[in-house]
DNA sequence: CTTAACCTTCCACTAAACTGGAAGGTCAAG
DNA sequence: CTTGACCTTCCAGTTTAGTGGAAGGTTAAG
């Protein structure tokens, strides 16, 4: 697959893939005889993993750490295991923060929904926003 | 409360509070006769809310939107309600992404933990990392 | 009455994660 | 055989969220 096709499959741009390669999140791609990057199908999964991590608020450096562990083939090394345990811990904390935030926003929403919607003219731009 | 004390209570720096004020996330603080900012106790909750949002990966602009709705006093306006519904939807999507990511990392971790930790000398820096 | 720890404003700088654009090569279609 | 849509490298600019530091005011403690 060429870079544009691969990027589109992962919902990214070709620029972003070159950037990720530069940052070490993607291994240097194979090259076609004409010099074009040639990606394997699995690259899309890798990119989707990166995207999930980004959406979750991880930095590219953190995602890179996780990927480098995966790339090693999951050697039974205490350091690798501990790194992953740390990542899990961080993710749990992040999920807890997000859940707390959701609860707070849900309270705001319920209070707003309790009011009479007819009290606000839908034709007019809301004067508050 | 002075700025440093308030910032410390929320786990931030005074610089960050001034920055948030500049960006409209904090209303302009009352001033003591000497010109120092004087914060109310509730400011800490507001800062904690901002911090939760940041940890969750929201931008300051998104957090500002939520806060401005809260500041209005939750008027029963369809637009306000819809904005909050959208925020809830976004938060749910983010929680789902994060949960999926956690599952993937947990798989890596379980595979790594299944190996024999004794196979790696804890004294040596892990050769893989 | 000076020192230290606060505070003030303002301006510049940083890091992360892209994004745009220039200058040029490749290749299938008309 | 040229046009258009790809691709290449390289370098510069943008946005977000701060951080650092200068230059100076305030106040409690020694």
PDB file of C-alpha atoms (C1' of nucleotides) in Angstrom:
ATOM      1  CA  UNK A   1       0.000   0.000   0.000  1.00  0.00           C
ATOM      2  CA  UNK A   2       1.167   3.482  -0.721  1.00  0.00           C
ATOM      3  CA  UNK A   3       1.293   6.134   1.960  1.00  0.00           C
ATOM      4  CA  UNK A   4      -1.870   8.015   0.988  1.00  0.00           C
ATOM      5  CA  UNK A   5      -3.949   4.857   0.890  1.00  0.00           C
ATOM      6  CA  UNK A   6      -2.602   3.665   4.247  1.00  0.00           C
ATOM      7  CA  UNK A   7      -3.160   7.046   5.838  1.00  0.00           C
ATOM      8  CA  UNK A   8      -6.723   7.253   4.526  1.00  0.00           C
ATOM      9  CA  UNK A   9      -7.468   3.750   5.860  1.00  0.00           C
ATOM     10  CA  UNK A  10      -6.452   4.947   9.320  1.00  0.00           C
ATOM     11  CA  UNK A  11      -8.169   8.303   8.981  1.00  0.00           C
ATOM     12  CA  UNK A  12      -4.933  10.280   8.834  1.00  0.00           C
ATOM     13  CA  UNK A  13      -2.909  12.186   6.285  1.00  0.00           C
ATOM     14  CA  UNK A  14       0.265  11.053   4.539  1.00  0.00           C
ATOM     15  CA  UNK A  15       2.057  13.908   6.291  1.00  0.00           C
ATOM     16  CA  UNK A  16       1.161  12.430   9.652  1.00  0.00           C
ATOM     17  CA  UNK A  17       2.579   9.028   8.711  1.00  0.00           C
ATOM     18  CA  UNK A  18       5.905  10.577   7.684  1.00  0.00           C
ATOM     19  CA  UNK A  19       5.882  12.495  10.936  1.00  0.00           C
ATOM     20  CA  UNK A  20       5.267   9.307  12.936  1.00  0.00           C
ATOM     21  CA  UNK A  21       8.087   7.579  11.084  1.00  0.00           C
ATOM     22  CA  UNK A  22      10.348  10.485  11.958  1.00  0.00           C
ATOM     23  CA  UNK A  23       9.360  10.144  15.623  1.00  0.00           C
ATOM     24  CA  UNK A  24       9.983   6.408  15.644  1.00  0.00           C
ATOM     25  CA  UNK A  25       6.361   5.323  16.043  1.00  0.00           C
ATOM     26  CA  UNK A  26       6.418   3.701  12.626  1.00  0.00           C
ATOM     27  CA  UNK A  27       9.436   1.689  11.501  1.00  0.00           C
ATOM     28  CA  UNK A  28      11.058   2.985   8.320  1.00  0.00           C
ATOM     29  CA  UNK A  29       8.770   1.677   5.603  1.00  0.00           C
ATOM     30  CA  UNK A  30       9.872  -0.614   2.796  1.00  0.00           C
ATOM     31  CA  UNK A  31      10.399   1.244  -0.424  1.00  0.00           C
ATOM     32  CA  UNK A  32       9.080   0.416  -3.883  1.00  0.00           C
ATOM     33  CA  UNK A  33      11.697   0.606  -6.698  1.00  0.00           C
ATOM     34  CA  UNK A  34      10.564   4.179  -7.361  1.00  0.00           C
ATOM     35  CA  UNK A  35      11.314   5.231  -3.792  1.00  0.00           C
ATOM     36  CA  UNK A  36       7.694   5.343  -2.641  1.00  0.00           C
ATOM     37  CA  UNK A  37       6.976   3.984   0.838  1.00  0.00           C
ATOM     38  CA  UNK A  38       5.237   0.604   0.731  1.00  0.00           C
ATOM     39  CA  UNK A  39       3.202  -0.278   3.803  1.00  0.00           C
ATOM     40  CA  UNK A  40       1.958  -3.677   4.953  1.00  0.00           C
ATOM     41  CA  UNK A  41      -1.682  -4.124   5.871  1.00  0.00           C
ATOM     42  CA  UNK A  42      -0.837  -4.387   9.598  1.00  0.00           C
ATOM     43  CA  UNK A  43       0.367  -0.810   9.542  1.00  0.00           C
ATOM     44  CA  UNK A  44      -3.274   0.274   9.600  1.00  0.00           C
ATOM     45  CA  UNK A  45      -3.837  -1.526  12.927  1.00  0.00           C
ATOM     46  CA  UNK A  46      -0.720   0.089  14.296  1.00  0.00           C
ATOM     47  CA  UNK A  47      -1.971   3.492  13.230  1.00  0.00           C
ATOM     48  CA  UNK A  48      -5.355   2.789  14.762  1.00  0.00           C
ATOM     49  CA  UNK A  49      -3.615   1.904  18.005  1.00  0.00           C
ATOM     50  CA  UNK A  50      -1.753   5.191  17.871  1.00  0.00           C
ATOM     51  CA  UNK A  51      -4.979   7.050  17.188  1.00  0.00           C
ATOM     52  CA  UNK A  52      -6.706   5.373  20.136  1.00  0.00           C
ATOM     53  CA  UNK A  53      -3.826   6.354  22.357  1.00  0.00           C
ATOM     54  CA  UNK A  54      -3.920   9.945  21.133  1.00  0.00           C
ATOM     55  CA  UNK A  55      -7.692  10.158  21.605  1.00  0.00           C
ATOM     56  CA  UNK A  56      -7.151   8.855  25.112  1.00  0.00           C
ATOM     57  CA  UNK A  57      -4.735  11.688  25.732  1.00  0.00           C
ATOM     58  CA  UNK A  58      -1.469   9.755  25.700  1.00  0.00           C
ATOM     59  CA  UNK A  59       1.549  11.503  24.266  1.00  0.00           C
ATOM     60  CA  UNK A  60       3.321  10.087  21.236  1.00  0.00           C
ATOM     61  CA  UNK A  61       6.249   9.282  23.536  1.00  0.00           C
ATOM     62  CA  UNK A  62       4.022   7.145  25.787  1.00  0.00           C
ATOM     63  CA  UNK A  63       2.460   5.401  22.814  1.00  0.00           C
ATOM     64  CA  UNK A  64       5.933   4.818  21.451  1.00  0.00           C
ATOM     65  CA  UNK A  65       6.943   3.122  24.710  1.00  0.00           C
ATOM     66  CA  UNK A  66       4.004   0.751  24.509  1.00  0.00           C
ATOM     67  CA  UNK A  67       4.660  -0.014  20.857  1.00  0.00           C
ATOM     68  CA  UNK A  68       8.343  -0.675  21.427  1.00  0.00           C
ATOM     69  CA  UNK A  69       7.369  -3.248  24.021  1.00  0.00           C
ATOM     70  CA  UNK A  70       5.016  -4.880  21.568  1.00  0.00           C
ATOM     71  CA  UNK A  71       7.672  -4.801  18.857  1.00  0.00           C
ATOM     72  CA  UNK A  72      10.096  -6.734  21.037  1.00  0.00           C
ATOM     73  CA  UNK A  73       7.633  -9.619  21.020  1.00  0.00           C
ATOM     74  CA  UNK A  74       6.664  -9.332  24.680  1.00  0.00           C
ATOM     75  CA  UNK A  75       9.832 -10.708  26.210  1.00  0.00           C
ATOM     76  CA  UNK A  76       9.298 -11.912  29.799  1.00  0.00           C
ATOM     77  CA  UNK A  77      11.322  -9.091  31.274  1.00  0.00           C
ATOM     78  CA  UNK A  78      10.427  -7.514  34.612  1.00  0.00           C
ATOM     79  CA  UNK A  79      11.186  -4.082  33.219  1.00  0.00           C
ATOM     80  CA  UNK A  80       8.864  -4.540  30.303  1.00  0.00           C
ATOM     81  CA  UNK A  81       6.175  -5.924  32.581  1.00  0.00           C
ATOM     82  CA  UNK A  82       6.587  -3.052  35.017  1.00  0.00           C
ATOM     83  CA  UNK A  83       6.386  -0.497  32.251  1.00  0.00           C
ATOM     84  CA  UNK A  84       3.121  -1.994  31.101  1.00  0.00           C
ATOM     85  CA  UNK A  85       1.816  -2.145  34.673  1.00  0.00           C
ATOM     86  CA  UNK A  86       2.603   1.551  34.985  1.00  0.00           C
ATOM     87  CA  UNK A  87       0.767   2.279  31.738  1.00  0.00           C
ATOM     88  CA  UNK A  88      -2.246   0.349  33.018  1.00  0.00           C
ATOM     89  CA  UNK A  89      -2.172   2.312  36.225  1.00  0.00           C
ATOM     90  CA  UNK A  90      -2.048   5.593  34.313  1.00  0.00           C
ATOM     91  CA  UNK A  91      -4.902   4.505  32.077  1.00  0.00           C
ATOM     92  CA  UNK A  92      -7.026   3.567  35.079  1.00  0.00           C
ATOM     93  CA  UNK A  93      -6.418   6.960  36.648  1.00  0.00           C
ATOM     94  CA  UNK A  94      -7.339   8.643  33.396  1.00  0.00           C
ATOM     95  CA  UNK A  95     -10.539   6.614  33.053  1.00  0.00           C
ATOM     96  CA  UNK A  96     -11.480   7.516  36.643  1.00  0.00           C
ATOM     97  CA  UNK A  97     -10.926  11.250  35.972  1.00  0.00           C
ATOM     98  CA  UNK A  98     -12.970  11.065  32.826  1.00  0.00           C
ATOM     99  CA  UNK A  99     -15.805   9.230  34.541  1.00  0.00           C
ATOM    100  CA  UNK A 100     -15.886  11.807  37.336  1.00  0.00           C
ATOM    101  CA  UNK A 101     -15.955  14.576  34.749  1.00  0.00           C
ATOM    102  CA  UNK A 102     -18.793  12.885  32.910  1.00  0.00           C
ATOM    103  CA  UNK A 103     -20.825  12.704  36.116  1.00  0.00           C
ATOM    104  CA  UNK A 104     -20.346  16.422  36.713  1.00  0.00           C
ATOM    105  CA  UNK A 105     -21.343  17.337  33.178  1.00  0.00           C
ATOM    106  CA  UNK A 106     -24.351  14.984  33.428  1.00  0.00           C
ATOM    107  CA  UNK A 107     -25.494  16.964  36.485  1.00  0.00           C
ATOM    108  CA  UNK A 108     -25.295  20.220  34.528  1.00  0.00           C
ATOM    109  CA  UNK A 109     -27.196  18.574  31.708  1.00  0.00           C
ATOM    110  CA  UNK A 110     -29.956  17.186  33.902  1.00  0.00           C
ATOM    111  CA  UNK A 111     -30.437  20.584  35.501  1.00  0.00           C
ATOM    112  CA  UNK A 112     -30.617  22.229  32.076  1.00  0.00           C
ATOM    113  CA  UNK A 113     -32.995  19.564  30.740  1.00  0.00           C
ATOM    114  CA  UNK A 114     -35.308  20.053  33.738  1.00  0.00           C
ATOM    115  CA  UNK A 115     -36.148  23.565  32.545  1.00  0.00           C
ATOM    116  CA  UNK A 116     -38.913  24.265  30.048  1.00  0.00           C
ATOM    117  CA  UNK A 117     -37.391  24.151  26.535  1.00  0.00           C
ATOM    118  CA  UNK A 118     -40.291  26.242  25.228  1.00  0.00           C
ATOM    119  CA  UNK A 119     -39.018  29.141  27.334  1.00  0.00           C
ATOM    120  CA  UNK A 120     -36.267  29.638  24.780  1.00  0.00           C
ATOM    121  CA  UNK A 121     -37.206  30.603  21.221  1.00  0.00           C
ATOM    122  CA  UNK A 122     -35.405  28.048  18.999  1.00  0.00           C
ATOM    123  CA  UNK A 123     -35.415  30.502  16.069  1.00  0.00           C
ATOM    124  CA  UNK A 124     -33.203  32.953  17.889  1.00  0.00           C
ATOM    125  CA  UNK A 125     -29.556  32.358  18.515  1.00  0.00           C
ATOM    126  CA  UNK A 126     -29.298  31.567  22.191  1.00  0.00           C
ATOM    127  CA  UNK A 127     -28.505  34.814  23.951  1.00  0.00           C
ATOM    128  CA  UNK A 128     -26.192  33.045  26.323  1.00  0.00           C
ATOM    129  CA  UNK A 129     -24.006  31.446  23.673  1.00  0.00           C
TER     130      UNK A 129
ATOM    131  CA  UNK B   1      -6.855  33.258  49.423  1.00  0.00           C
ATOM    132  CA  UNK B   2      -3.867  34.509  47.540  1.00  0.00           C
ATOM    133  CA  UNK B   3      -2.923  33.106  44.176  1.00  0.00           C
ATOM    134  CA  UNK B   4      -0.087  30.852  45.316  1.00  0.00           C
ATOM    135  CA  UNK B   5      -2.176  29.248  48.036  1.00  0.00           C
ATOM    136  CA  UNK B   6      -5.100  28.699  45.669  1.00  0.00           C
ATOM    137  CA  UNK B   7      -2.853  27.267  42.994  1.00  0.00           C
ATOM    138  CA  UNK B   8      -1.165  24.922  45.477  1.00  0.00           C
ATOM    139  CA  UNK B   9      -4.568  23.709  46.715  1.00  0.00           C
ATOM    140  CA  UNK B  10      -5.435  22.714  43.151  1.00  0.00           C
ATOM    141  CA  UNK B  11      -1.990  21.306  42.404  1.00  0.00           C
ATOM    142  CA  UNK B  12      -1.058  24.055  39.964  1.00  0.00           C
ATOM    143  CA  UNK B  13       1.241  27.045  39.841  1.00  0.00           C
ATOM    144  CA  UNK B  14       0.285  30.699  40.202  1.00  0.00           C
ATOM    145  CA  UNK B  15       1.436  31.192  36.619  1.00  0.00           C
ATOM    146  CA  UNK B  16      -1.156  28.727  35.425  1.00  0.00           C
ATOM    147  CA  UNK B  17      -3.967  30.546  37.234  1.00  0.00           C
ATOM    148  CA  UNK B  18      -3.010  33.843  35.610  1.00  0.00           C
ATOM    149  CA  UNK B  19      -2.896  32.053  32.294  1.00  0.00           C
ATOM    150  CA  UNK B  20      -6.397  30.588  32.849  1.00  0.00           C
ATOM    151  CA  UNK B  21      -7.690  34.024  33.749  1.00  0.00           C
ATOM    152  CA  UNK B  22      -6.210  35.351  30.528  1.00  0.00           C
ATOM    153  CA  UNK B  23      -7.969  32.594  28.577  1.00  0.00           C
ATOM    154  CA  UNK B  24     -11.295  33.249  30.243  1.00  0.00           C
ATOM    155  CA  UNK B  25     -11.475  30.016  32.235  1.00  0.00           C
ATOM    156  CA  UNK B  26     -11.267  31.940  35.474  1.00  0.00           C
ATOM    157  CA  UNK B  27     -13.195  35.192  35.948  1.00  0.00           C
ATOM    158  CA  UNK B  28     -11.018  38.193  36.793  1.00  0.00           C
ATOM    159  CA  UNK B  29     -10.282  37.732  40.487  1.00  0.00           C
ATOM    160  CA  UNK B  30     -11.174  40.219  43.196  1.00  0.00           C
ATOM    161  CA  UNK B  31      -8.217  42.305  44.281  1.00  0.00           C
ATOM    162  CA  UNK B  32      -6.956  43.011  47.769  1.00  0.00           C
ATOM    163  CA  UNK B  33      -6.120  46.681  48.489  1.00  0.00           C
ATOM    164  CA  UNK B  34      -2.507  45.948  47.606  1.00  0.00           C
ATOM    165  CA  UNK B  35      -3.469  44.677  44.146  1.00  0.00           C
ATOM    166  CA  UNK B  36      -3.013  40.991  44.932  1.00  0.00           C
ATOM    167  CA  UNK B  37      -5.624  38.628  43.501  1.00  0.00           C
ATOM    168  CA  UNK B  38      -8.005  37.340  46.171  1.00  0.00           C
ATOM    169  CA  UNK B  39      -9.685  34.030  45.378  1.00  0.00           C
ATOM    170  CA  UNK B  40     -12.793  32.508  46.929  1.00  0.00           C
ATOM    171  CA  UNK B  41     -12.710  28.951  48.213  1.00  0.00           C
ATOM    172  CA  UNK B  42     -14.857  27.721  45.298  1.00  0.00           C
ATOM    173  CA  UNK B  43     -12.115  28.631  42.891  1.00  0.00           C
ATOM    174  CA  UNK B  44     -10.314  25.482  43.981  1.00  0.00           C
ATOM    175  CA  UNK B  45     -13.251  23.324  42.839  1.00  0.00           C
ATOM    176  CA  UNK B  46     -13.307  25.166  39.560  1.00  0.00           C
ATOM    177  CA  UNK B  47      -9.600  24.543  39.106  1.00  0.00           C
ATOM    178  CA  UNK B  48     -10.074  20.893  39.969  1.00  0.00           C
ATOM    179  CA  UNK B  49     -12.773  20.705  37.352  1.00  0.00           C
ATOM    180  CA  UNK B  50     -10.394  22.200  34.817  1.00  0.00           C
ATOM    181  CA  UNK B  51      -7.695  19.757  35.831  1.00  0.00           C
ATOM    182  CA  UNK B  52     -10.067  16.804  35.455  1.00  0.00           C
ATOM    183  CA  UNK B  53     -10.993  18.005  32.020  1.00  0.00           C
ATOM    184  CA  UNK B  54      -7.349  18.408  31.029  1.00  0.00           C
ATOM    185  CA  UNK B  55      -6.443  14.968  32.353  1.00  0.00           C
ATOM    186  CA  UNK B  56      -9.332  13.618  30.342  1.00  0.00           C
ATOM    187  CA  UNK B  57      -7.815  15.173  27.255  1.00  0.00           C
ATOM    188  CA  UNK B  58     -10.257  18.048  26.747  1.00  0.00           C
ATOM    189  CA  UNK B  59      -8.848  21.285  25.405  1.00  0.00           C
ATOM    190  CA  UNK B  60      -9.098  24.458  27.462  1.00  0.00           C
ATOM    191  CA  UNK B  61     -11.599  25.744  24.886  1.00  0.00           C
ATOM    192  CA  UNK B  62     -13.894  22.746  25.474  1.00  0.00           C
ATOM    193  CA  UNK B  63     -13.595  23.095  29.231  1.00  0.00           C
ATOM    194  CA  UNK B  64     -14.327  26.803  28.872  1.00  0.00           C
ATOM    195  CA  UNK B  65     -17.531  25.982  26.986  1.00  0.00           C
ATOM    196  CA  UNK B  66     -18.725  23.725  29.779  1.00  0.00           C
ATOM    197  CA  UNK B  67     -17.814  26.262  32.443  1.00  0.00           C
ATOM    198  CA  UNK B  68     -19.544  29.117  30.639  1.00  0.00           C
ATOM    199  CA  UNK B  69     -22.732  27.065  30.611  1.00  0.00           C
ATOM    200  CA  UNK B  70     -22.379  26.453  34.322  1.00  0.00           C
ATOM    201  CA  UNK B  71     -21.674  30.135  34.939  1.00  0.00           C
ATOM    202  CA  UNK B  72     -24.940  31.140  33.262  1.00  0.00           C
ATOM    203  CA  UNK B  73     -26.770  29.328  36.037  1.00  0.00           C
ATOM    204  CA  UNK B  74     -28.060  26.526  33.855  1.00  0.00           C
ATOM    205  CA  UNK B  75     -30.775  28.461  32.072  1.00  0.00           C
ATOM    206  CA  UNK B  76     -33.440  26.166  30.573  1.00  0.00           C
ATOM    207  CA  UNK B  77     -32.356  26.860  27.025  1.00  0.00           C
ATOM    208  CA  UNK B  78     -32.398  24.203  24.330  1.00  0.00           C
ATOM    209  CA  UNK B  79     -29.059  25.391  23.007  1.00  0.00           C
ATOM    210  CA  UNK B  80     -27.411  25.078  26.379  1.00  0.00           C
ATOM    211  CA  UNK B  81     -28.970  21.675  26.884  1.00  0.00           C
ATOM    212  CA  UNK B  82     -27.868  20.525  23.420  1.00  0.00           C
ATOM    213  CA  UNK B  83     -24.342  21.747  24.005  1.00  0.00           C
ATOM    214  CA  UNK B  84     -24.152  19.720  27.197  1.00  0.00           C
ATOM    215  CA  UNK B  85     -25.662  16.680  25.459  1.00  0.00           C
ATOM    216  CA  UNK B  86     -22.930  16.982  22.837  1.00  0.00           C
ATOM    217  CA  UNK B  87     -20.281  17.195  25.552  1.00  0.00           C
ATOM    218  CA  UNK B  88     -21.681  14.089  27.203  1.00  0.00           C
ATOM    219  CA  UNK B  89     -21.607  12.281  23.879  1.00  0.00           C
ATOM    220  CA  UNK B  90     -17.982  13.277  23.334  1.00  0.00           C
ATOM    221  CA  UNK B  91     -17.051  12.190  26.843  1.00  0.00           C
ATOM    222  CA  UNK B  92     -18.697   8.799  26.307  1.00  0.00           C
ATOM    223  CA  UNK B  93     -16.774   8.308  23.083  1.00  0.00           C
ATOM    224  CA  UNK B  94     -13.544   9.210  24.851  1.00  0.00           C
ATOM    225  CA  UNK B  95     -14.246   6.812  27.701  1.00  0.00           C
ATOM    226  CA  UNK B  96     -14.921   4.048  25.179  1.00  0.00           C
ATOM    227  CA  UNK B  97     -11.631   4.711  23.352  1.00  0.00           C
ATOM    228  CA  UNK B  98      -9.745   4.718  26.605  1.00  0.00           C
ATOM    229  CA  UNK B  99     -11.354   1.492  27.759  1.00  0.00           C
ATOM    230  CA  UNK B 100     -10.509  -0.219  24.472  1.00  0.00           C
ATOM    231  CA  UNK B 101      -6.938   0.993  24.793  1.00  0.00           C
ATOM    232  CA  UNK B 102      -6.730  -0.291  28.338  1.00  0.00           C
ATOM    233  CA  UNK B 103      -7.879  -3.732  27.180  1.00  0.00           C
ATOM    234  CA  UNK B 104      -5.168  -3.835  24.532  1.00  0.00           C
ATOM    235  CA  UNK B 105      -2.455  -2.778  26.961  1.00  0.00           C
ATOM    236  CA  UNK B 106      -3.752  -5.311  29.501  1.00  0.00           C
ATOM    237  CA  UNK B 107      -3.269  -8.043  26.877  1.00  0.00           C
ATOM    238  CA  UNK B 108       0.346  -6.976  26.373  1.00  0.00           C
ATOM    239  CA  UNK B 109       0.823  -6.914  30.103  1.00  0.00           C
ATOM    240  CA  UNK B 110      -0.685 -10.359  30.696  1.00  0.00           C
ATOM    241  CA  UNK B 111       1.518 -11.814  27.999  1.00  0.00           C
ATOM    242  CA  UNK B 112       4.584 -10.180  29.531  1.00  0.00           C
ATOM    243  CA  UNK B 113       3.622 -11.276  33.040  1.00  0.00           C
ATOM    244  CA  UNK B 114       3.204 -14.870  31.869  1.00  0.00           C
ATOM    245  CA  UNK B 115       6.957 -15.107  31.208  1.00  0.00           C
ATOM    246  CA  UNK B 116       9.467 -16.039  33.889  1.00  0.00           C
ATOM    247  CA  UNK B 117      10.659 -12.810  35.562  1.00  0.00           C
ATOM    248  CA  UNK B 118      13.806 -14.583  36.733  1.00  0.00           C
ATOM    249  CA  UNK B 119      14.891 -14.832  33.119  1.00  0.00           C
ATOM    250  CA  UNK B 120      15.792 -11.166  33.238  1.00  0.00           C
ATOM    251  CA  UNK B 121      18.510  -9.953  35.579  1.00  0.00           C
ATOM    252  CA  UNK B 122      16.927  -7.125  37.607  1.00  0.00           C
ATOM    253  CA  UNK B 123      20.358  -5.642  38.290  1.00  0.00           C
ATOM    254  CA  UNK B 124      20.993  -4.900  34.674  1.00  0.00           C
ATOM    255  CA  UNK B 125      19.194  -2.204  32.738  1.00  0.00           C
ATOM    256  CA  UNK B 126      16.743  -4.044  30.566  1.00  0.00           C
ATOM    257  CA  UNK B 127      18.428  -4.541  27.228  1.00  0.00           C
ATOM    258  CA  UNK B 128      15.185  -3.920  25.438  1.00  0.00           C
ATOM    259  CA  UNK B 129      14.486  -0.563  27.006  1.00  0.00           C
TER     260      UNK B 129
ATOM    261  C1'  DC C   1      15.576  48.329  58.111  1.00  0.00           C
ATOM    262  C1'  DT C   2      16.757  44.713  55.459  1.00  0.00           C
ATOM    263  C1'  DT C   3      15.905  40.076  53.823  1.00  0.00           C
ATOM    264  C1'  DA C   4      12.849  36.542  52.061  1.00  0.00           C
ATOM    265  C1'  DA C   5       8.833  35.200  50.307  1.00  0.00           C
ATOM    266  C1'  DC C   6       5.218  36.614  48.396  1.00  0.00           C
ATOM    267  C1'  DC C   7       2.792  39.306  44.707  1.00  0.00           C
ATOM    268  C1'  DT C   8       2.297  42.437  40.056  1.00  0.00           C
ATOM    269  C1'  DT C   9       2.740  42.971  34.636  1.00  0.00           C
ATOM    270  C1'  DC C  10       4.750  41.938  30.329  1.00  0.00           C
ATOM    271  C1'  DC C  11       7.226  39.604  26.923  1.00  0.00           C
ATOM    272  C1'  DA C  12       9.633  35.807  25.214  1.00  0.00           C
ATOM    273  C1'  DC C  13      10.363  31.097  25.008  1.00  0.00           C
ATOM    274  C1'  DT C  14       9.358  25.955  24.973  1.00  0.00           C
ATOM    275  C1'  DA C  15       7.427  21.322  23.721  1.00  0.00           C
ATOM    276  C1'  DA C  16       4.129  18.545  21.350  1.00  0.00           C
ATOM    277  C1'  DA C  17       1.866  17.390  17.361  1.00  0.00           C
ATOM    278  C1'  DC C  18       1.095  18.455  13.537  1.00  0.00           C
ATOM    279  C1'  DT C  19       0.446  21.378   8.854  1.00  0.00           C
ATOM    280  C1'  DG C  20       1.794  23.977   4.695  1.00  0.00           C
ATOM    281  C1'  DG C  21       4.483  24.808   0.987  1.00  0.00           C
ATOM    282  C1'  DA C  22       8.423  24.689  -2.109  1.00  0.00           C
ATOM    283  C1'  DA C  23      10.918  22.029  -5.481  1.00  0.00           C
ATOM    284  C1'  DG C  24      11.047  18.082  -7.750  1.00  0.00           C
ATOM    285  C1'  DG C  25      10.354  12.791  -9.250  1.00  0.00           C
ATOM    286  C1'  DT C  26       6.821   8.973 -11.061  1.00  0.00           C
ATOM    287  C1'  DC C  27       3.240   7.132 -13.646  1.00  0.00           C
ATOM    288  C1'  DA C  28      -1.417   5.916 -15.720  1.00  0.00           C
ATOM    289  C1'  DA C  29      -4.780   8.074 -18.768  1.00  0.00           C
ATOM    290  C1'  DG C  30      -6.267  10.799 -22.618  1.00  0.00           C
TER     291       DG C  30
ATOM    292  C1'  DC D   1       3.667  13.822 -24.565  1.00  0.00           C
ATOM    293  C1'  DT D   2       1.362  16.376 -21.416  1.00  0.00           C
ATOM    294  C1'  DT D   3      -1.827  16.674 -17.509  1.00  0.00           C
ATOM    295  C1'  DG D   4      -3.037  15.338 -12.924  1.00  0.00           C
ATOM    296  C1'  DA D   5      -2.627  12.767  -9.035  1.00  0.00           C
ATOM    297  C1'  DC D   6       0.328  10.677  -6.694  1.00  0.00           C
ATOM    298  C1'  DC D   7       4.954  10.449  -4.300  1.00  0.00           C
ATOM    299  C1'  DT D   8       9.853  12.391  -2.375  1.00  0.00           C
ATOM    300  C1'  DT D   9      12.682  15.604   0.991  1.00  0.00           C
ATOM    301  C1'  DC D  10      13.266  19.607   3.632  1.00  0.00           C
ATOM    302  C1'  DC D  11      12.180  23.573   6.107  1.00  0.00           C
ATOM    303  C1'  DA D  12       9.137  26.751   8.114  1.00  0.00           C
ATOM    304  C1'  DG D  13       4.786  27.980  10.467  1.00  0.00           C
ATOM    305  C1'  DT D  14       0.749  27.028  13.773  1.00  0.00           C
ATOM    306  C1'  DT D  15      -1.771  25.826  17.856  1.00  0.00           C
ATOM    307  C1'  DT D  16      -2.135  24.518  22.584  1.00  0.00           C
ATOM    308  C1'  DA D  17      -0.779  24.889  27.108  1.00  0.00           C
ATOM    309  C1'  DG D  18       1.913  26.459  29.539  1.00  0.00           C
ATOM    310  C1'  DT D  19       6.970  28.207  31.637  1.00  0.00           C
ATOM    311  C1'  DG D  20      10.865  31.501  32.504  1.00  0.00           C
ATOM    312  C1'  DG D  21      12.545  35.630  33.595  1.00  0.00           C
ATOM    313  C1'  DA D  22      12.961  40.621  34.022  1.00  0.00           C
ATOM    314  C1'  DA D  23      11.656  44.637  36.700  1.00  0.00           C
ATOM    315  C1'  DG D  24       9.338  46.072  40.380  1.00  0.00           C
ATOM    316  C1'  DG D  25       5.739  46.437  44.584  1.00  0.00           C
ATOM    317  C1'  DT D  26       4.282  44.418  49.508  1.00  0.00           C
ATOM    318  C1'  DT D  27       4.682  42.528  53.958  1.00  0.00           C
ATOM    319  C1'  DA D  28       5.962  39.573  58.054  1.00  0.00           C
ATOM    320  C1'  DA D  29      10.064  38.171  60.602  1.00  0.00           C
ATOM    321  C1'  DG D  30      14.563  38.788  62.515  1.00  0.00           C
TER     322       DG D  30
END
